[in-house]
Short mmCIF file of C-alpha atoms in Angstrom, two decimals:
data_model
loop_
_atom_site.label_atom_id
_atom_site.label_comp_id
_atom_site.label_asym_id
_atom_site.label_seq_id
_atom_site.Cartn_x
_atom_site.Cartn_y
_atom_site.Cartn_z
CA MET A 1 -62.44 -56.18 -28.03
CA SER A 2 -58.49 -56.31 -27.73
CA ARG A 3 -56.32 -53.41 -27.68
CA PRO A 4 -53.57 -52.61 -30.34
CA GLY A 5 -50.13 -54.57 -29.68
CA ALA A 6 -51.76 -56.52 -26.81
CA GLY A 7 -50.64 -59.76 -28.60
CA ALA A 8 -47.04 -58.67 -29.64
CA ALA A 9 -46.96 -58.14 -25.51
CA TYR A 10 -48.15 -61.16 -24.87
CA GLU A 11 -45.89 -62.51 -27.13
CA ALA A 12 -42.86 -60.91 -25.67
CA ALA A 13 -43.77 -61.49 -21.95
CA ARG A 14 -43.88 -65.59 -23.39
CA LEU A 15 -40.49 -65.47 -24.88
CA ARG A 16 -39.01 -63.76 -22.05
CA SER A 17 -40.04 -66.84 -20.00
CA GLU A 18 -39.47 -69.24 -21.96
CA LEU A 19 -35.52 -68.06 -21.95
CA GLY A 20 -35.96 -67.56 -18.46
CA GLY A 21 -36.64 -70.91 -17.70
CA ALA A 22 -34.35 -71.79 -20.48
CA VAL A 23 -31.33 -70.54 -18.79
CA ARG A 24 -33.07 -71.91 -15.14
CA ARG A 25 -33.22 -75.17 -16.66
CA ARG A 26 -29.71 -75.25 -18.42
CA ARG A 27 -27.90 -74.14 -14.86
CA GLU A 28 -29.33 -76.11 -12.95
CA GLU A 29 -28.51 -79.65 -15.68
CA LEU A 30 -25.02 -78.37 -15.50
CA GLY A 31 -25.13 -78.07 -11.98
CA LEU A 32 -24.05 -74.54 -11.35
CA THR A 33 -25.30 -71.97 -8.17
CA GLN A 34 -26.23 -68.80 -9.91
CA ALA A 35 -22.53 -67.19 -8.41
CA GLU A 36 -21.12 -70.43 -10.35
CA LEU A 37 -22.89 -68.98 -13.72
CA ALA A 38 -21.97 -66.02 -12.68
CA GLU A 39 -18.26 -66.24 -12.63
CA ARG A 40 -18.54 -68.27 -15.74
CA ALA A 41 -20.35 -65.44 -17.78
CA GLY A 42 -17.91 -62.34 -16.39
CA LEU A 43 -21.17 -61.90 -14.14
CA LYS A 44 -21.61 -60.94 -9.92
CA GLN A 45 -24.25 -63.63 -9.12
CA PRO A 46 -27.10 -61.10 -8.62
CA ALA A 47 -27.26 -60.00 -11.91
CA VAL A 48 -28.07 -63.57 -12.29
CA ALA A 49 -30.73 -63.16 -9.87
CA ARG A 50 -32.10 -60.03 -11.11
CA PHE A 51 -31.81 -61.60 -15.35
CA ARG A 52 -34.10 -64.62 -13.71
CA ARG A 53 -36.48 -62.08 -11.86
CA ASN A 54 -36.76 -60.23 -15.31
CA PHE A 55 -37.26 -63.65 -17.49
CA PRO A 56 -39.34 -66.12 -14.27
CA GLY A 57 -39.79 -68.86 -16.46
CA SER A 58 -41.45 -70.73 -13.91
CA ALA A 59 -42.43 -69.87 -10.40
CA GLY A 60 -39.91 -67.28 -9.03
CA ARG A 61 -37.15 -69.87 -9.25
CA ALA A 62 -33.23 -69.07 -8.93
#
């Protein structure tokens, strides 16, 4: 027996994780630090770190 909405919540969490991983991988492909990505995005580095915590993608790597 599953809870109503559990499937949707799981799917949302999976998508958030994929998004976080994609951002991290692309940042690394470009050879950017969090600070450099933040500058390009018009943010501060802690905002990028918070984004990664909210959208983990992989084992807490930033």
